[in-house]
Structure formats: structure tokens, C-alpha cells
């Protein structure tokens, strides 16, 4: 795959995560209104995410910033390192969103 193909695939995945995150954050808001959302962060300290938030969309912003950094990468080694970190975060978001959705059922 070329860098452009990789970037386009990442964009598509982040867009999908964004749409799922909007729905998840609405569910979290509803749970908070019912006094059922007692957590302070989606991800704990031992994750690749720098952001700490009880909402998903904040983490999507971090993914978008990482994608921008990847697009601006000039060095192939830097591209590979940043890509690996971003892919880990994307996988974690998909897994967490899926687990959250299952938990709501």
C-alpha cells in the first residue's frame, strides 16, 4: 500500500469511529441524567491515549490530530512509528465502542 492509500483507509476508519462515538456520547449523556454513568475516563492510564475523558469524541479529536501528524511526516521511520501508534489507538477505540454498545443491551 502507498502512504496515500494507508492515509485514506485511516480516514475512513476514523470517520466510522466518529459516527459511533457520537452515538456513544449520547448514550453516556443519557446514563448521566439517570445517575448511572459513574466513570471519569473511557481509558485508564495504561493506554496509548494521552487524553483522559469520560466521552469518546475527545478521543476522536486525538485520533484526528495523530492522523494530521502522520500526514505531515517527512521521514519513513517516523511515518511507520506514528502509524503503528495510531493503528493501536484505532483498534482500541473500535473494541471499546463495541464493548460499550454491548454493555448497553
Coordinates of N, CA, C and O in Angstrom, one line a residue, residues 33-85:
X33 N -27.7 11.4 33.1 CA -29.0 12.0 33.5 C -29.7 11.1 34.5 O -30.4 11.5 35.4
X34 N -29.5 9.8 34.3 CA -30.1 8.8 35.2 C -29.2 8.4 36.4 O -29.5 7.5 37.1
X35 N -28.1 9.1 36.5 CA -27.1 9.0 37.5 C -26.5 7.5 37.5 O -26.3 6.9 38.5
X36 N -26.3 7.0 36.3 CA -25.8 5.7 36.1 C -24.3 5.7 35.5 O -23.7 4.6 35.5
X37 N -23.9 6.8 35.1 CA -22.5 6.9 34.5 C -21.6 7.4 35.6 O -21.5 8.6 35.8
X38 N -20.9 6.5 36.2 CA -20.0 6.9 37.4 C -18.5 6.9 37.0 O -17.7 7.1 37.9
X39 N -18.2 6.7 35.8 CA -16.8 6.6 35.4 C -16.2 8.0 35.1 O -17.0 8.9 34.7
X40 N -14.9 8.2 35.2 CA -14.3 9.5 35.0 C -13.5 9.5 33.7 O -13.1 10.6 33.2
X41 N -13.2 8.4 33.1 CA -12.5 8.3 31.9 C -12.8 7.0 31.1 O -13.0 6.0 31.7
X42 N -12.8 7.2 29.8 CA -13.1 6.0 29.0 C -11.9 5.0 29.1 O -12.1 3.8 29.2
X43 N -10.7 5.6 29.0 CA -9.5 4.8 29.0 C -8.7 5.1 30.3 O -8.6 6.2 30.7
X44 N -8.0 4.1 30.8 CA -7.2 4.2 32.0 C -5.8 4.8 31.7 O -5.6 5.3 30.6
X45 N -4.9 4.7 32.6 CA -3.6 5.3 32.5 C -2.7 4.5 31.5 O -1.8 5.0 30.9
X46 N -2.9 3.2 31.4 CA -2.0 2.3 30.7 C -2.5 2.1 29.3 O -2.7 1.0 28.8
X47 N -2.8 3.2 28.6 CA -3.2 3.1 27.2 C -2.4 4.1 26.4 O -1.7 5.0 26.9
X48 N -2.4 3.9 25.0 CA -1.7 4.9 24.2 C -2.3 6.3 24.1 O -1.6 7.2 23.6
X49 N -3.5 6.4 24.6 CA -4.1 7.7 24.6 C -3.6 8.7 25.6 O -3.4 8.3 26.7
X50 N -3.3 9.9 25.2 CA -2.9 11.0 26.1 C -4.1 11.6 26.8 O -4.0 12.1 27.9
X51 N -5.2 11.6 26.1 CA -6.4 12.2 26.6 C -7.1 11.4 27.7 O -7.1 10.2 27.6
X52 N -7.6 12.1 28.7 CA -8.4 11.4 29.7 C -9.8 12.1 29.7 O -9.9 13.3 30.0
X53 N -10.8 11.4 29.4 CA -12.1 12.0 29.3 C -13.2 10.9 29.5 O -13.0 9.8 29.0
X54 N -14.4 11.3 30.0 CA -15.4 10.3 30.1 C -16.3 10.2 28.8 O -17.3 9.6 28.8
X55 N -15.8 10.9 27.8 CA -16.5 10.9 26.5 C -15.6 10.4 25.4 O -14.4 10.6 25.4
X56 N -16.3 9.9 24.4 CA -15.5 9.3 23.2 C -15.0 10.3 22.3 O -13.9 10.2 21.7
X57 N -15.8 11.4 22.0 CA -15.4 12.3 21.0 C -14.1 13.1 21.2 O -13.4 13.4 20.3
X58 N -13.8 13.2 22.5 CA -12.5 13.8 22.8 C -11.3 13.0 22.3 O -10.3 13.5 21.8
X59 N -11.5 11.7 22.4 CA -10.5 10.7 21.9 C -10.4 10.7 20.4 O -9.4 10.5 19.8
X60 N -11.6 11.0 19.7 CA -11.6 11.1 18.3 C -10.8 12.3 17.8 O -10.1 12.2 16.8
X61 N -10.8 13.4 18.6 CA -10.0 14.5 18.3 C -8.5 14.2 18.4 O -7.8 14.7 17.5
X62 N -8.2 13.4 19.3 CA -6.8 12.9 19.4 C -6.4 12.1 18.2 O -5.3 12.2 17.7
X63 N -7.3 11.2 17.8 CA -7.0 10.4 16.6 C -6.8 11.3 15.3 O -5.9 11.1 14.5
X64 N -7.7 12.3 15.2 CA -7.6 13.3 14.1 C -6.2 14.0 14.1 O -5.6 14.2 13.1
X65 N -5.8 14.4 15.3 CA -4.5 15.1 15.5 C -3.4 14.2 15.1 O -2.4 14.6 14.4
X66 N -3.5 12.9 15.5 CA -2.4 12.0 15.2 C -2.4 11.7 13.7 O -1.3 11.5 13.1
X67 N -3.6 11.7 13.0 CA -3.6 11.5 11.6 C -3.0 12.7 10.9 O -2.2 12.5 9.9
X68 N -3.2 13.9 11.4 CA -2.6 15.1 10.8 C -1.1 15.0 10.9 O -0.3 15.3 10.0
X69 N -0.6 14.6 12.1 CA 0.8 14.4 12.3 C 1.4 13.4 11.3 O 2.5 13.6 10.8
X70 N 0.7 12.3 11.1 CA 1.1 11.3 10.2 C 1.2 11.8 8.8 O 2.2 11.6 8.0
X71 N 0.2 12.6 8.4 CA 0.2 13.2 7.0 C 1.4 14.2 6.8 O 1.9 14.3 5.7
X72 N 1.8 14.8 7.9 CA 2.9 15.8 7.8 C 4.3 15.1 8.0 O 5.3 15.8 7.9
X73 N 4.3 13.8 8.2 CA 5.5 13.1 8.5 C 6.4 13.1 7.2 O 5.9 12.8 6.1
X74 N 7.7 13.5 7.3 CA 8.6 13.5 6.2 C 9.5 12.3 6.1 O 10.0 12.0 5.1
X75 N 9.7 11.7 7.3 CA 10.6 10.6 7.4 C 9.9 9.3 7.4 O 8.9 9.1 8.1
X76 N 10.4 8.3 6.7 CA 9.7 7.0 6.6 C 9.7 6.3 7.9 O 8.7 5.6 8.3
X77 N 10.7 6.3 8.7 CA 10.7 5.7 10.0 C 9.7 6.4 11.0 O 9.0 5.7 11.7
X78 N 9.6 7.7 10.9 CA 8.7 8.5 11.7 C 7.3 8.1 11.2 O 6.4 7.9 12.1
X79 N 7.0 7.9 9.9 CA 5.7 7.5 9.4 C 5.3 6.2 10.0 O 4.2 6.0 10.5
X80 N 6.3 5.2 10.0 CA 6.0 3.9 10.5 C 5.7 3.9 12.0 O 4.8 3.2 12.4
X81 N 6.4 4.6 12.7 CA 6.2 4.7 14.2 C 4.9 5.4 14.5 O 4.1 4.8 15.3
X82 N 4.6 6.5 13.9 CA 3.4 7.2 14.1 C 2.2 6.3 13.6 O 1.1 6.3 14.3
X83 N 2.3 5.7 12.5 CA 1.3 4.8 12.0 C 1.0 3.7 13.0 O -0.2 3.4 13.3
X84 N 2.0 3.0 13.5 CA 1.8 1.9 14.5 C 1.0 2.4 15.7 O 0.1 1.7 16.2
X85 N 1.4 3.6 16.2 CA 0.7 4.1 17.4 C -0.8 4.5 17.1 O -1.7 4.2 17.9

